[in-house]
PDB file of C-alpha atoms in Angstrom:
ATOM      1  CA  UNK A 180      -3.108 -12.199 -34.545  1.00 32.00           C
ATOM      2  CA  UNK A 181      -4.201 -11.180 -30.668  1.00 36.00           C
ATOM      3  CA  UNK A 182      -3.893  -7.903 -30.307  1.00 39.00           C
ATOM      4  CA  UNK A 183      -1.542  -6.564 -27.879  1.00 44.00           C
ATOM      5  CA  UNK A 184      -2.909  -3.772 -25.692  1.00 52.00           C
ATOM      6  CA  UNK A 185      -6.076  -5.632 -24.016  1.00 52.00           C
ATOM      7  CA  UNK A 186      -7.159  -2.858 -22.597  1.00 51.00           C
ATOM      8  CA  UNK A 187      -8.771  -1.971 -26.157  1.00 52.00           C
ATOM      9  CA  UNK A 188     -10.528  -5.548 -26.232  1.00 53.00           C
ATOM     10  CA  UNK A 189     -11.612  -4.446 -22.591  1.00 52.00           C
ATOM     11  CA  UNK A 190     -13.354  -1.586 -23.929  1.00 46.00           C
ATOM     12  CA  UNK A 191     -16.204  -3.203 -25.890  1.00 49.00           C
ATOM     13  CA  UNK A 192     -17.149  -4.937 -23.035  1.00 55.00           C
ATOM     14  CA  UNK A 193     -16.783  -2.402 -20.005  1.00 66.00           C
ATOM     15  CA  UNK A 194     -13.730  -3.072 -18.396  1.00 72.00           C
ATOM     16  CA  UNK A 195     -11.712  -0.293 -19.301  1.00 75.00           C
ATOM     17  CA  UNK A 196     -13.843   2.049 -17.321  1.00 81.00           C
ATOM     18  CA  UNK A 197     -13.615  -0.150 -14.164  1.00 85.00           C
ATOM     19  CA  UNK A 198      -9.774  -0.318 -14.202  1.00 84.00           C
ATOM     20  CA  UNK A 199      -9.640   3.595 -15.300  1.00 86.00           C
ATOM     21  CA  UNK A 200     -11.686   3.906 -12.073  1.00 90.00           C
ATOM     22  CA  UNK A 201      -9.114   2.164 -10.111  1.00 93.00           C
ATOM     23  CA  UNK A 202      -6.041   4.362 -11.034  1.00 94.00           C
ATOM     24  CA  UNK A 203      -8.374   6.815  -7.850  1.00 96.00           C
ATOM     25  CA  UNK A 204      -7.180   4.134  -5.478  1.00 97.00           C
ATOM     26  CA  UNK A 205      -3.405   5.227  -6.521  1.00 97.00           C
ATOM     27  CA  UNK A 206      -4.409   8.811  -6.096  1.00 97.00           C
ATOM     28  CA  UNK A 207      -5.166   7.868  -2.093  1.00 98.00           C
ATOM     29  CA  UNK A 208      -2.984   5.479  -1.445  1.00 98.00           C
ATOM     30  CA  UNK A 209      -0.480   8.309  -2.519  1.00 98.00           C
ATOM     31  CA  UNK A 210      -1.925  10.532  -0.272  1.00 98.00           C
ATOM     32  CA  UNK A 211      -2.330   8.411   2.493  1.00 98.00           C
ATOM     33  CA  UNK A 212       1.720   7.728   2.335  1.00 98.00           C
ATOM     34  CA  UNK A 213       2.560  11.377   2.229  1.00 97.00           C
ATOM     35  CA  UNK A 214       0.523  11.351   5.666  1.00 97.00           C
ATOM     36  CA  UNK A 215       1.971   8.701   7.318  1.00 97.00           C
ATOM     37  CA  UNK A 216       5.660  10.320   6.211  1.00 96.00           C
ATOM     38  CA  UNK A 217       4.567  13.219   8.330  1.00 95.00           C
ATOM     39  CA  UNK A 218       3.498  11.223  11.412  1.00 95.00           C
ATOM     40  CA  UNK A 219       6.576   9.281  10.932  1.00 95.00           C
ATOM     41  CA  UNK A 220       8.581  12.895  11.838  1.00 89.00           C
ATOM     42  CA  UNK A 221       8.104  12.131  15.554  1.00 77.00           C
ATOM     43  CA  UNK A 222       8.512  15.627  16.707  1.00 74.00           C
ATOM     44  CA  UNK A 223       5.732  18.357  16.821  1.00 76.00           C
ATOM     45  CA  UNK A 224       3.511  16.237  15.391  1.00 84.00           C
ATOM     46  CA  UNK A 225      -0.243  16.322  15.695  1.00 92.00           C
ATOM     47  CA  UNK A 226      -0.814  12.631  15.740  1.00 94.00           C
ATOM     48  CA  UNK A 227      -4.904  13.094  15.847  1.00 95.00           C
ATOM     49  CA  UNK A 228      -5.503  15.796  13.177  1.00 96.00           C
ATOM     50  CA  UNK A 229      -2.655  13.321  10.737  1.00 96.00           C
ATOM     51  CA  UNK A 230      -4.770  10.102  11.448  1.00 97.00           C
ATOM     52  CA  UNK A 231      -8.121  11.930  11.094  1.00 97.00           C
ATOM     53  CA  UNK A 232      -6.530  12.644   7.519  1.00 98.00           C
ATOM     54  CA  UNK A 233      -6.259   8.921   6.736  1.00 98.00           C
ATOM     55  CA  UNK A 234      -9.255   7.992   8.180  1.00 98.00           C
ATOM     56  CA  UNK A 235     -10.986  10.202   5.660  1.00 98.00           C
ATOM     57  CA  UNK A 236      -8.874   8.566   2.748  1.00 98.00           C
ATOM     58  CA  UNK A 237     -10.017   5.187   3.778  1.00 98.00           C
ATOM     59  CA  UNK A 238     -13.386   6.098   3.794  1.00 98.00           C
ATOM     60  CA  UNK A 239     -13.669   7.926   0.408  1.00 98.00           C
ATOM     61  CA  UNK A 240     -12.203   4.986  -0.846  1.00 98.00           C
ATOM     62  CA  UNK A 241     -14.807   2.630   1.030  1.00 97.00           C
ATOM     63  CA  UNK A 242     -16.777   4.887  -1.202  1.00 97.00           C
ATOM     64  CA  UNK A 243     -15.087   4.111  -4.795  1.00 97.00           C
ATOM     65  CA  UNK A 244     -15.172   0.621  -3.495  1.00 97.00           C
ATOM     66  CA  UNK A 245     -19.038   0.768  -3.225  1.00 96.00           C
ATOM     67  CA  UNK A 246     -19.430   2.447  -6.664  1.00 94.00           C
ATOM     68  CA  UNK A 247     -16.608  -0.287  -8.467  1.00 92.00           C
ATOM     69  CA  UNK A 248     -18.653  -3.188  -7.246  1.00 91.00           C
ATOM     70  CA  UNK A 249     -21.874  -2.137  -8.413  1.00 90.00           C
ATOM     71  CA  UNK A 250     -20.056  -1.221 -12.164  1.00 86.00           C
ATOM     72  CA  UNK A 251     -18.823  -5.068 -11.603  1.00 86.00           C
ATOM     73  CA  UNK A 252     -22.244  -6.335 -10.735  1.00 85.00           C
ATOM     74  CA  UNK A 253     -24.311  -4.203 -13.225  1.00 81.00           C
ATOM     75  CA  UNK A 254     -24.015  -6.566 -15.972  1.00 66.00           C
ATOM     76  CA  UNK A 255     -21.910  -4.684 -18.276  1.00 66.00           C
ATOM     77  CA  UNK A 256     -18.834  -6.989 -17.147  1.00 71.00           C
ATOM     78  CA  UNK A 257     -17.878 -10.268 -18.769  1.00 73.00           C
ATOM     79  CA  UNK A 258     -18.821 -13.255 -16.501  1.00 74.00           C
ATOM     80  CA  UNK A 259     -15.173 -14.969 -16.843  1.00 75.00           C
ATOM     81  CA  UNK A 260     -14.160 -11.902 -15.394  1.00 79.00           C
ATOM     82  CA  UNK A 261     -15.691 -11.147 -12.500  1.00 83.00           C
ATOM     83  CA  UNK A 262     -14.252 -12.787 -10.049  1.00 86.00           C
ATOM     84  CA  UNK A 263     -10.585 -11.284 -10.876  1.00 87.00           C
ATOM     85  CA  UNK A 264     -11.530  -7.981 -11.274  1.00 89.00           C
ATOM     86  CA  UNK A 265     -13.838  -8.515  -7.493  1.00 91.00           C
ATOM     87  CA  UNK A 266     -10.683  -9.774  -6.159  1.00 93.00           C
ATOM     88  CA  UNK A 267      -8.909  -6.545  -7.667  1.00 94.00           C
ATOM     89  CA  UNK A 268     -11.039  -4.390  -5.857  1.00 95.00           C
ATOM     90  CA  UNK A 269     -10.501  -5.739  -2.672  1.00 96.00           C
ATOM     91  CA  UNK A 270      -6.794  -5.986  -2.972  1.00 97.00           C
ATOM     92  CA  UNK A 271      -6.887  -2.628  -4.006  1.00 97.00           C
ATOM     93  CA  UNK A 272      -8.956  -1.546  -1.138  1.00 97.00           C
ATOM     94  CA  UNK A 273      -6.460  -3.123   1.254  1.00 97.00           C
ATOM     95  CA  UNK A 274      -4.173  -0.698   0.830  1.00 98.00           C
ATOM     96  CA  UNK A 275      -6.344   1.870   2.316  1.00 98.00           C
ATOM     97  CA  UNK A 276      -7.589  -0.131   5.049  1.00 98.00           C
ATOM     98  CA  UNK A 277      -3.522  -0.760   6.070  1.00 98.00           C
ATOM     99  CA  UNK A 278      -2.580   2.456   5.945  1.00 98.00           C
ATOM    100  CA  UNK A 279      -5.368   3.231   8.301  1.00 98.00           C
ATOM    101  CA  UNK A 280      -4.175   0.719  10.148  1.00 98.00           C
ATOM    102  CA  UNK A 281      -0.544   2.308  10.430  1.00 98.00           C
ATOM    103  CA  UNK A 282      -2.023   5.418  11.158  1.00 98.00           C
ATOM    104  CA  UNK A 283      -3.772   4.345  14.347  1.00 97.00           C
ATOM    105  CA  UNK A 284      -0.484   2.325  15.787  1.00 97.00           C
ATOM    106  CA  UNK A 285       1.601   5.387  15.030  1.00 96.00           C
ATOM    107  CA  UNK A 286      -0.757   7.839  16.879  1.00 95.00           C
ATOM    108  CA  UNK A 287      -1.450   5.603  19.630  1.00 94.00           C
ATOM    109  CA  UNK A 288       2.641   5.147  20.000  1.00 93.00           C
ATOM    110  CA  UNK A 289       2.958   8.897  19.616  1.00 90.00           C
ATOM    111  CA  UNK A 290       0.745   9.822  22.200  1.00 86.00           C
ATOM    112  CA  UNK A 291       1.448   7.231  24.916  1.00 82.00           C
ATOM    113  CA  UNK A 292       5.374   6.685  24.374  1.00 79.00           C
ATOM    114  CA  UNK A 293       7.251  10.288  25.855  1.00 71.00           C
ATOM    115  CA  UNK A 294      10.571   9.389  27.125  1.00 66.00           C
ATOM    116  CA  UNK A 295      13.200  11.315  24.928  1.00 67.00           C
ATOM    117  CA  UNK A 296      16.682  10.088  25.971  1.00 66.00           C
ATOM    118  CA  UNK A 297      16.624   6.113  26.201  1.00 88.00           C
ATOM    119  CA  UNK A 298      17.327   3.225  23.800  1.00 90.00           C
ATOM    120  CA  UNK A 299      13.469   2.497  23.283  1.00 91.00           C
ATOM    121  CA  UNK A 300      13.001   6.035  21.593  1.00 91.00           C
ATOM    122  CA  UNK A 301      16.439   6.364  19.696  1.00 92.00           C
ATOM    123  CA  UNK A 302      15.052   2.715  18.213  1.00 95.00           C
ATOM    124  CA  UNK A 303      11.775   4.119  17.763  1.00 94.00           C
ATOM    125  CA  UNK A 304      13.630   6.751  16.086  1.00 93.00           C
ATOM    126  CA  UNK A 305      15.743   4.230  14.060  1.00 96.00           C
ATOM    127  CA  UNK A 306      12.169   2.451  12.991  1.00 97.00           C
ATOM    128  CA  UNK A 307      10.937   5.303  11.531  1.00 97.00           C
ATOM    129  CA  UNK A 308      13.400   6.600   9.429  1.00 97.00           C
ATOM    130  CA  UNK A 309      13.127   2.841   8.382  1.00 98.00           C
ATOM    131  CA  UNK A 310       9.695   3.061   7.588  1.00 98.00           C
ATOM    132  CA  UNK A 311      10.044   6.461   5.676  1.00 97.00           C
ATOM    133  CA  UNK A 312      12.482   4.870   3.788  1.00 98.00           C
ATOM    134  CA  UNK A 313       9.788   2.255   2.804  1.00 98.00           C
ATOM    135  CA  UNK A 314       7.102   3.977   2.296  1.00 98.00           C
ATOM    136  CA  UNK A 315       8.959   6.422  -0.196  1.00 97.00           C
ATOM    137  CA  UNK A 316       9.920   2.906  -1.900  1.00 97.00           C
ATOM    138  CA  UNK A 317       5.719   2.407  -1.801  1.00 97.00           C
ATOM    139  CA  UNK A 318       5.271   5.178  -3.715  1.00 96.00           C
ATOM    140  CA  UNK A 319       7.484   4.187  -7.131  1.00 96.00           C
ATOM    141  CA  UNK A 320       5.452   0.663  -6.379  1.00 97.00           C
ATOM    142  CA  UNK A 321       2.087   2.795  -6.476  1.00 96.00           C
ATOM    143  CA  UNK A 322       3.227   4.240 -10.038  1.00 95.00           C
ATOM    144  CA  UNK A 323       4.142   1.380 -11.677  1.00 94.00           C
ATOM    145  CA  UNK A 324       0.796   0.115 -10.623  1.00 94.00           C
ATOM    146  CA  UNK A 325      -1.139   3.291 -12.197  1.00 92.00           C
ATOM    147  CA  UNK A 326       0.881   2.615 -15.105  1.00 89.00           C
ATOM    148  CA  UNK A 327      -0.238  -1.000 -15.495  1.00 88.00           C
ATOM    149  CA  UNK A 328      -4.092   0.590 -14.901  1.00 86.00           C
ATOM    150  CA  UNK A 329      -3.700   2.718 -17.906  1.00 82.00           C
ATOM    151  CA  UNK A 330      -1.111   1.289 -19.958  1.00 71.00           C
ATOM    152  CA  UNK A 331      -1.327  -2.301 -19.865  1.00 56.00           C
ATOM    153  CA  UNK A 332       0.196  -3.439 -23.024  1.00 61.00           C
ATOM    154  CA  UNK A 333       1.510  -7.397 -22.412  1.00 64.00           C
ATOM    155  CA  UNK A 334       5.099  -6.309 -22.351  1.00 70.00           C
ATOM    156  CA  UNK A 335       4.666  -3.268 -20.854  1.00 77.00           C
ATOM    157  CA  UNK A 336       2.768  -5.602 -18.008  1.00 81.00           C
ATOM    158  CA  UNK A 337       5.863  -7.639 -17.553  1.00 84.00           C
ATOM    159  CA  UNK A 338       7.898  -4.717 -16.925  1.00 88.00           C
ATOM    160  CA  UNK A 339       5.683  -3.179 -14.523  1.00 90.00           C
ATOM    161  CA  UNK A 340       5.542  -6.415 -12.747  1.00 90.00           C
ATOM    162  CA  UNK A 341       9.566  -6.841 -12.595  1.00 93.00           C
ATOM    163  CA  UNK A 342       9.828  -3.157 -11.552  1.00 94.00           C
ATOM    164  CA  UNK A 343       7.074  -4.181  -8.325  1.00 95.00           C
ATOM    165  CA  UNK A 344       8.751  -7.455  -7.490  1.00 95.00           C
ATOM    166  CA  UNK A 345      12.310  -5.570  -7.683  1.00 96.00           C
ATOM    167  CA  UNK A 346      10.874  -2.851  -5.252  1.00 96.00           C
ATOM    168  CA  UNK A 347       9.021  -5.427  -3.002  1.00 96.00           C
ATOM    169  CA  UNK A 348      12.901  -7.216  -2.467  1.00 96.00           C
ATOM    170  CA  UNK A 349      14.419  -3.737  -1.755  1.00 97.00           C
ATOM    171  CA  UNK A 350      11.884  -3.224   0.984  1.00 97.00           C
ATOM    172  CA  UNK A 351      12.047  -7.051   2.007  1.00 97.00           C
ATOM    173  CA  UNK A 352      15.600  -6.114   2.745  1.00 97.00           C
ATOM    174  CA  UNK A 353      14.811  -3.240   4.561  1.00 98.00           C
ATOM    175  CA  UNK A 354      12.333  -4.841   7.114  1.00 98.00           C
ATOM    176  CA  UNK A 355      14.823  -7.594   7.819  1.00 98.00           C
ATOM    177  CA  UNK A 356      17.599  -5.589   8.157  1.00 98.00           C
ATOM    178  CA  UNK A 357      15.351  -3.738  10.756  1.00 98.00           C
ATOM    179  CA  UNK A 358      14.026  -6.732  12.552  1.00 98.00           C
ATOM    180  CA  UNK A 359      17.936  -8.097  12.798  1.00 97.00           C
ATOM    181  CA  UNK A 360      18.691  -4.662  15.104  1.00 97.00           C
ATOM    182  CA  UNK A 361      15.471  -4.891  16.885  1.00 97.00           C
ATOM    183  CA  UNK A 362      16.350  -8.419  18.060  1.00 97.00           C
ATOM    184  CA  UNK A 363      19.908  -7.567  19.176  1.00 96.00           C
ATOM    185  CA  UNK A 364      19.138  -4.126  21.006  1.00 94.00           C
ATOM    186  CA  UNK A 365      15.694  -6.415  22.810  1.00 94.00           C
ATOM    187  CA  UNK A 366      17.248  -6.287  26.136  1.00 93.00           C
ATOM    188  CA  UNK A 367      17.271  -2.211  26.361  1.00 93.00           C
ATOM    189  CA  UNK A 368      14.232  -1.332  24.675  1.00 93.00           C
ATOM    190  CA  UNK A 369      10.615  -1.879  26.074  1.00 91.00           C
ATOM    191  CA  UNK A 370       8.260  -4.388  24.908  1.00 92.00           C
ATOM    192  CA  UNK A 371       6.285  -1.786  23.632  1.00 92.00           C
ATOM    193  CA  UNK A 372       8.593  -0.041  21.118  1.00 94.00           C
ATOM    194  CA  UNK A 373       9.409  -3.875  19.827  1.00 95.00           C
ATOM    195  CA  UNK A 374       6.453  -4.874  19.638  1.00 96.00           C
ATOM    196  CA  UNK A 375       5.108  -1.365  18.134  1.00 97.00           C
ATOM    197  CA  UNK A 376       8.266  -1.926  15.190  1.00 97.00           C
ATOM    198  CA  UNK A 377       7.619  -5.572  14.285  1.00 97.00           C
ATOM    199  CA  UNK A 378       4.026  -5.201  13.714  1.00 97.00           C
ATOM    200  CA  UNK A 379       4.178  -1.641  11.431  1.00 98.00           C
ATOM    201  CA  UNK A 380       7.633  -2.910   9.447  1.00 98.00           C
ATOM    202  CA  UNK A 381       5.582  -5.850   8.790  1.00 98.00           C
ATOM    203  CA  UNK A 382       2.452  -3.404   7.429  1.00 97.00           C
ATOM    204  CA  UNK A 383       4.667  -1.642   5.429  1.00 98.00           C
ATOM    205  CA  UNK A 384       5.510  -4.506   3.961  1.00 97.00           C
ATOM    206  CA  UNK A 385       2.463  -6.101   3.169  1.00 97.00           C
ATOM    207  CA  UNK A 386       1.560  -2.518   1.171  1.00 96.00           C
ATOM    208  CA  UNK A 387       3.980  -3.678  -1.483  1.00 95.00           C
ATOM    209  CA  UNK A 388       2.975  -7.112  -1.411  1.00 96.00           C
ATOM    210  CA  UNK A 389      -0.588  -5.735  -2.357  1.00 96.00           C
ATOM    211  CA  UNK A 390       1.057  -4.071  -4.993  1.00 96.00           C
ATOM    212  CA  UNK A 391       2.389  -7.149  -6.203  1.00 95.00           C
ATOM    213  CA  UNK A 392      -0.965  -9.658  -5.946  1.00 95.00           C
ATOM    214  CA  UNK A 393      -2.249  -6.022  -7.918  1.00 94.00           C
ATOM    215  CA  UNK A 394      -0.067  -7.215 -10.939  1.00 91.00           C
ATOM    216  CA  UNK A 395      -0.466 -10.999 -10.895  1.00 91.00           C
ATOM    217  CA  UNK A 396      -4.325  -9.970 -11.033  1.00 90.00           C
ATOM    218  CA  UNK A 397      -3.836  -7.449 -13.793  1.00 87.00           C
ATOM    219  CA  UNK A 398      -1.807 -10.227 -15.677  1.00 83.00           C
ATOM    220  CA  UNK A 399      -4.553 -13.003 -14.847  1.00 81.00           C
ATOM    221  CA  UNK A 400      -7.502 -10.782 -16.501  1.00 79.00           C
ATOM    222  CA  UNK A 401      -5.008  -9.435 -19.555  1.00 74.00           C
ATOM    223  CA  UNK A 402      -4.213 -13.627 -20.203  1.00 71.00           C
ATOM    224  CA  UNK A 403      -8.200 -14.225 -19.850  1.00 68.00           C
ATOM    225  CA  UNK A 404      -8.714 -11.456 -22.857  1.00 64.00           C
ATOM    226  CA  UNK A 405      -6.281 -12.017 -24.978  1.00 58.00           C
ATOM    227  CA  UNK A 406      -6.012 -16.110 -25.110  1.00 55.00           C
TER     228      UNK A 406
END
């Protein structure tokens, strides 16, 4: 009879301390979303010292990315799965490198966008609350991946994966609900503040779509184990 928890299988050959190691890209990508919520505030903000902040995220976990890959490429991984848990890492990363990304647009719209009054900033201001509203969704997304990390019993996988794609609809819903109003105020905002909306709602979303690909791969290496 296959045992069910994989992650004990994992263990004689090495893996379990590889995708231990990866629960530290939850830890940032955590902390990286509590920054972004606070550049997302749009008043008083220091835009610089906030996206200095994630920039230093990113790069610790360029760092853990360095030190996974060489644990992958020691030779105390199994060959079959190498290529999953490679692809893991650099899904993984990718949620560090967006939220950089994020980060940038929202400082550089922060520092060069300062009318108050008009419909460009009470959209901008509609955007974010959008975004916060998404990113808070991120977060419960973010646990049930740490959960799958360290608990990833087969049905306990499934679950976590239902709870990711469930999460990834909600915010789905919230981006097009957003795009819809961006579209039908276009004529009285800039081209800037669209333009600035469409691409971050569509970063945001793309965090919980590396969430789910986080999953599938999870589910492809617990299948490779345990068949």
């Amino acid at each position: 009879m296959v045992n069910a928890n994989f992650l004990k299988k994992l263990l004689m050959v090495g893996e379990k301390n590889v995708l231990f190691k990866m629960t530290g890209y939850i830890d940032y990508a955590q902390k990286a979303v509590e920054v972004l919520e606070k550049m997302l505030q749009i008043d008083r903000v220091d835009y610089d010292a906030l996206n200095n902040e994630v920039r230093i995220i990113e790069r610790e976990a360029d760092i853990l990315t360095m030190e996974i890959k060489h644990d992958i490429t020691s030779g105390a991984i199994s060959s079959n799965l190498m290529d999953n848990l490679a692809n893991l890492v650099e899904t993984c990363d990718d949620i560090l490198d967006k939220s950089y990304y994020i980060s940038r647009e929202i400082r550089r719209m922060g520092k060069n966008h300062n009318r108050k009054d008009d419909d460009s900033t009470k959209m901008l201001k509609t955007g974010y609350s959008v975004f916060i509203k998404m990113l808070e969704i991120s977060r419960k997304s973010l646990e049930d991946v740490r959960s799958i990390f360290l608990n990833a019993e087969s049905a306990q996988l499934t679950s976590h994966r239902k709870n990711i794609e469930k999460l990834e609809e909600d915010v789905d819903e919230l981006k097009d609900d957003l795009i819809d109003e961006l579209y039908r105020n276009a004529d009285s905002i800039s081209f800037l503040v669209f333009s600035h909306v469409i691409g971050v709602v569509h970063k945001i979303d793309d965090l919980l779509d590396d969430c789910e690909d986080i999953s599938d791969l999870i589910m492809n290496i617990e299948t490779s184990v345990t068949k």
